[in-house]
PDB file of C-alpha atoms in Angstrom:
ATOM      1  CA  MET A 283      98.730  75.231  72.277  1.00 64.00           C
ATOM      2  CA  THR A 284      96.236  76.868  74.614  1.00 68.00           C
ATOM      3  CA  PRO A 285      96.260  80.669  74.424  1.00 67.00           C
ATOM      4  CA  LYS A 286      97.186  82.441  77.643  1.00 68.00           C
ATOM      5  CA  PRO A 287      94.549  84.745  79.107  1.00 76.00           C
ATOM      6  CA  SER A 288      95.356  88.410  78.745  1.00 89.00           C
ATOM      7  CA  LYS A 289      93.395  89.628  81.778  1.00 94.00           C
ATOM      8  CA  PHE A 290      93.745  88.443  85.362  1.00 95.00           C
ATOM      9  CA  LEU A 291      91.856  88.805  88.635  1.00 97.00           C
ATOM     10  CA  ILE A 292      93.976  88.343  91.749  1.00 97.00           C
ATOM     11  CA  VAL A 293      91.859  87.415  94.784  1.00 97.00           C
ATOM     12  CA  LEU A 294      93.219  88.152  98.255  1.00 97.00           C
ATOM     13  CA  THR A 295      91.012  86.875 101.057  1.00 94.00           C
ATOM     14  CA  GLY A 296      91.170  86.156 104.766  1.00 91.00           C
ATOM     15  CA  PRO A 297      89.660  87.125 108.106  1.00 87.00           C
ATOM     16  CA  THR A 298      89.595  90.641 109.536  1.00 79.00           C
ATOM     17  CA  GLY A 299      92.887  91.829 110.950  1.00 82.00           C
ATOM     18  CA  VAL A 300      95.386  89.694 109.027  1.00 89.00           C
ATOM     19  CA  GLY A 301      96.784  92.524 106.905  1.00 89.00           C
ATOM     20  CA  LYS A 302      94.790  92.274 103.681  1.00 90.00           C
ATOM     21  CA  THR A 303      94.514  96.048 103.338  1.00 90.00           C
ATOM     22  CA  ASP A 304      98.241  96.762 103.521  1.00 92.00           C
ATOM     23  CA  LEU A 305      99.118  93.842 101.260  1.00 96.00           C
ATOM     24  CA  SER A 306      96.414  94.646  98.712  1.00 95.00           C
ATOM     25  CA  ILE A 307      97.557  98.264  98.461  1.00 95.00           C
ATOM     26  CA  ASP A 308     101.176  97.162  98.017  1.00 97.00           C
ATOM     27  CA  ILE A 309     100.167  94.707  95.278  1.00 97.00           C
ATOM     28  CA  ALA A 310      97.845  97.184  93.539  1.00 97.00           C
ATOM     29  CA  GLN A 311     100.508  99.895  93.553  1.00 97.00           C
ATOM     30  CA  SER A 312     103.165  97.551  92.188  1.00 97.00           C
ATOM     31  CA  LEU A 313     100.810  96.456  89.396  1.00 97.00           C
ATOM     32  CA  SER A 314      99.343  99.941  88.788  1.00 97.00           C
ATOM     33  CA  THR A 315      95.821  98.634  89.183  1.00 98.00           C
ATOM     34  CA  GLU A 316      92.655  99.149  91.235  1.00 97.00           C
ATOM     35  CA  ILE A 317      90.959  97.211  94.032  1.00 97.00           C
ATOM     36  CA  ILE A 318      87.482  95.697  94.125  1.00 97.00           C
ATOM     37  CA  SER A 319      86.411  95.210  97.728  1.00 93.00           C
ATOM     38  CA  CYS A 320      84.377  92.089  98.390  1.00 92.00           C
ATOM     39  CA  ASP A 321      83.575  92.733 102.018  1.00 87.00           C
ATOM     40  CA  SER A 322      79.862  92.445 102.667  1.00 84.00           C
ATOM     41  CA  ARG A 323      79.974  94.974 105.528  1.00 84.00           C
ATOM     42  CA  GLN A 324      82.400  97.586 104.215  1.00 84.00           C
ATOM     43  CA  MET A 325      79.897  98.304 101.435  1.00 84.00           C
ATOM     44  CA  TYR A 326      77.621 100.175 103.818  1.00 83.00           C
ATOM     45  CA  LYS A 327      78.170 103.866 104.587  1.00 85.00           C
ATOM     46  CA  GLU A 328      76.742 103.595 108.081  1.00 85.00           C
ATOM     47  CA  MET A 329      78.880 100.640 109.197  1.00 78.00           C
ATOM     48  CA  ASN A 330      82.151 102.103 110.446  1.00 77.00           C
ATOM     49  CA  ILE A 331      82.552 100.142 113.670  1.00 75.00           C
ATOM     50  CA  GLY A 332      83.755  96.544 113.501  1.00 72.00           C
ATOM     51  CA  THR A 333      84.153  96.475 109.728  1.00 72.00           C
ATOM     52  CA  ALA A 334      87.786  97.605 109.388  1.00 75.00           C
ATOM     53  CA  VAL A 335      86.969 100.024 106.562  1.00 78.00           C
ATOM     54  CA  PRO A 336      90.323 101.246 105.221  1.00 78.00           C
ATOM     55  CA  GLU A 337      91.353 104.688 106.417  1.00 79.00           C
ATOM     56  CA  LYS A 338      91.023 107.564 103.931  1.00 85.00           C
ATOM     57  CA  GLU A 339      94.808 107.683 103.479  1.00 86.00           C
ATOM     58  CA  TYR A 340      94.716 104.084 102.221  1.00 82.00           C
ATOM     59  CA  LEU A 341      91.762 104.751  99.960  1.00 83.00           C
ATOM     60  CA  GLN A 342      93.648 107.675  98.416  1.00 88.00           C
ATOM     61  CA  LYS A 343      96.699 105.542  97.584  1.00 91.00           C
ATOM     62  CA  VAL A 344      94.787 103.160  95.321  1.00 95.00           C
ATOM     63  CA  LYS A 345      91.315 103.485  93.779  1.00 95.00           C
ATOM     64  CA  HIS A 346      88.860 101.178  95.579  1.00 95.00           C
ATOM     65  CA  HIS A 347      85.423 100.062  94.415  1.00 96.00           C
ATOM     66  CA  PHE A 348      82.467  98.905  96.549  1.00 94.00           C
ATOM     67  CA  ILE A 349      83.591 100.680  99.740  1.00 89.00           C
ATOM     68  CA  GLN A 350      80.767 102.484 101.553  1.00 89.00           C
ATOM     69  CA  HIS A 351      78.725 102.905  98.389  1.00 88.00           C
ATOM     70  CA  LEU A 352      75.418 101.646  99.845  1.00 89.00           C
ATOM     71  CA  SER A 353      73.074 102.550 102.663  1.00 94.00           C
ATOM     72  CA  ILE A 354      72.054  99.907 105.187  1.00 92.00           C
ATOM     73  CA  HIS A 355      68.532 100.594 103.944  1.00 96.00           C
ATOM     74  CA  ASP A 356      69.409  99.330 100.449  1.00 93.00           C
ATOM     75  CA  TYR A 357      68.627  95.716  99.589  1.00 94.00           C
ATOM     76  CA  TYR A 358      71.815  94.012  98.435  1.00 93.00           C
ATOM     77  CA  ASN A 359      72.956  90.428  98.017  1.00 94.00           C
ATOM     78  CA  ALA A 360      75.651  88.271  96.407  1.00 94.00           C
ATOM     79  CA  SER A 361      73.766  88.161  93.110  1.00 96.00           C
ATOM     80  CA  LYS A 362      73.698  91.949  92.839  1.00 96.00           C
ATOM     81  CA  PHE A 363      77.362  92.088  93.813  1.00 96.00           C
ATOM     82  CA  GLU A 364      78.231  89.528  91.135  1.00 97.00           C
ATOM     83  CA  TYR A 365      76.439  91.541  88.458  1.00 97.00           C
ATOM     84  CA  GLU A 366      77.962  94.870  89.522  1.00 97.00           C
ATOM     85  CA  ALA A 367      81.462  93.475  90.107  1.00 97.00           C
ATOM     86  CA  LEU A 368      81.550  91.755  86.708  1.00 97.00           C
ATOM     87  CA  ASP A 369      80.469  95.025  85.075  1.00 98.00           C
ATOM     88  CA  LYS A 370      83.187  96.855  87.007  1.00 98.00           C
ATOM     89  CA  LEU A 371      85.764  94.248  85.932  1.00 97.00           C
ATOM     90  CA  ASP A 372      84.807  94.745  82.281  1.00 96.00           C
ATOM     91  CA  GLU A 373      85.317  98.480  82.765  1.00 97.00           C
ATOM     92  CA  LEU A 374      88.640  98.089  84.598  1.00 98.00           C
ATOM     93  CA  TYR A 375      90.012  95.575  82.099  1.00 97.00           C
ATOM     94  CA  LYS A 376      89.884  98.305  79.457  1.00 96.00           C
ATOM     95  CA  ASP A 377      92.754 100.038  81.284  1.00 96.00           C
ATOM     96  CA  HIS A 378      94.326  97.241  83.355  1.00 97.00           C
ATOM     97  CA  ASP A 379      95.506  93.710  82.580  1.00 96.00           C
ATOM     98  CA  VAL A 380      95.308  92.777  86.258  1.00 97.00           C
ATOM     99  CA  VAL A 381      92.706  93.754  88.868  1.00 98.00           C
ATOM    100  CA  LEU A 382      92.827  92.916  92.572  1.00 98.00           C
ATOM    101  CA  MET A 383      89.782  91.773  94.535  1.00 97.00           C
ATOM    102  CA  THR A 384      90.144  91.622  98.297  1.00 95.00           C
ATOM    103  CA  GLY A 385      87.957  90.945 101.304  1.00 91.00           C
ATOM    104  CA  GLY A 386      86.648  88.259 103.572  1.00 86.00           C
ATOM    105  CA  SER A 387      83.229  87.527 102.082  1.00 87.00           C
ATOM    106  CA  THR A 388      83.827  84.244 100.294  1.00 93.00           C
ATOM    107  CA  LEU A 389      80.183  84.090  99.208  1.00 94.00           C
ATOM    108  CA  TYR A 390      80.769  87.283  97.229  1.00 95.00           C
ATOM    109  CA  ILE A 391      84.114  86.033  95.909  1.00 96.00           C
ATOM    110  CA  ASP A 392      82.497  82.793  94.740  1.00 96.00           C
ATOM    111  CA  ALA A 393      79.681  84.737  93.096  1.00 96.00           C
ATOM    112  CA  VAL A 394      82.214  86.585  90.935  1.00 96.00           C
ATOM    113  CA  CYS A 395      84.638  83.716  90.319  1.00 96.00           C
ATOM    114  CA  LYS A 396      82.230  80.786  90.004  1.00 95.00           C
ATOM    115  CA  GLY A 397      78.880  82.358  89.196  1.00 89.00           C
TER     116      GLY A 397
END
């Protein structure tokens, strides 16, 4: 018998404007977990227009990671995101059995899920 994994990563992806934010907050609240954002534009503090960064009221409902934590002057890529997101997952799995990752950057999703 194969043992069942004890920790899970739920990935919610899709294009801008399809309702990922509302759904991810509903899921995260129902599972009492946190959200890792994998949107390659929402990471930047200076990019507020055209990136659909969640409103502050949404960010206060559920803890989000990788939202506006970089400057556009910082060098960043999928490899760095993979490294940082995997570290964050290790940290979050200490308190949560399930973590939610959401966004539209499939390159970043693949970096975390497939290496």
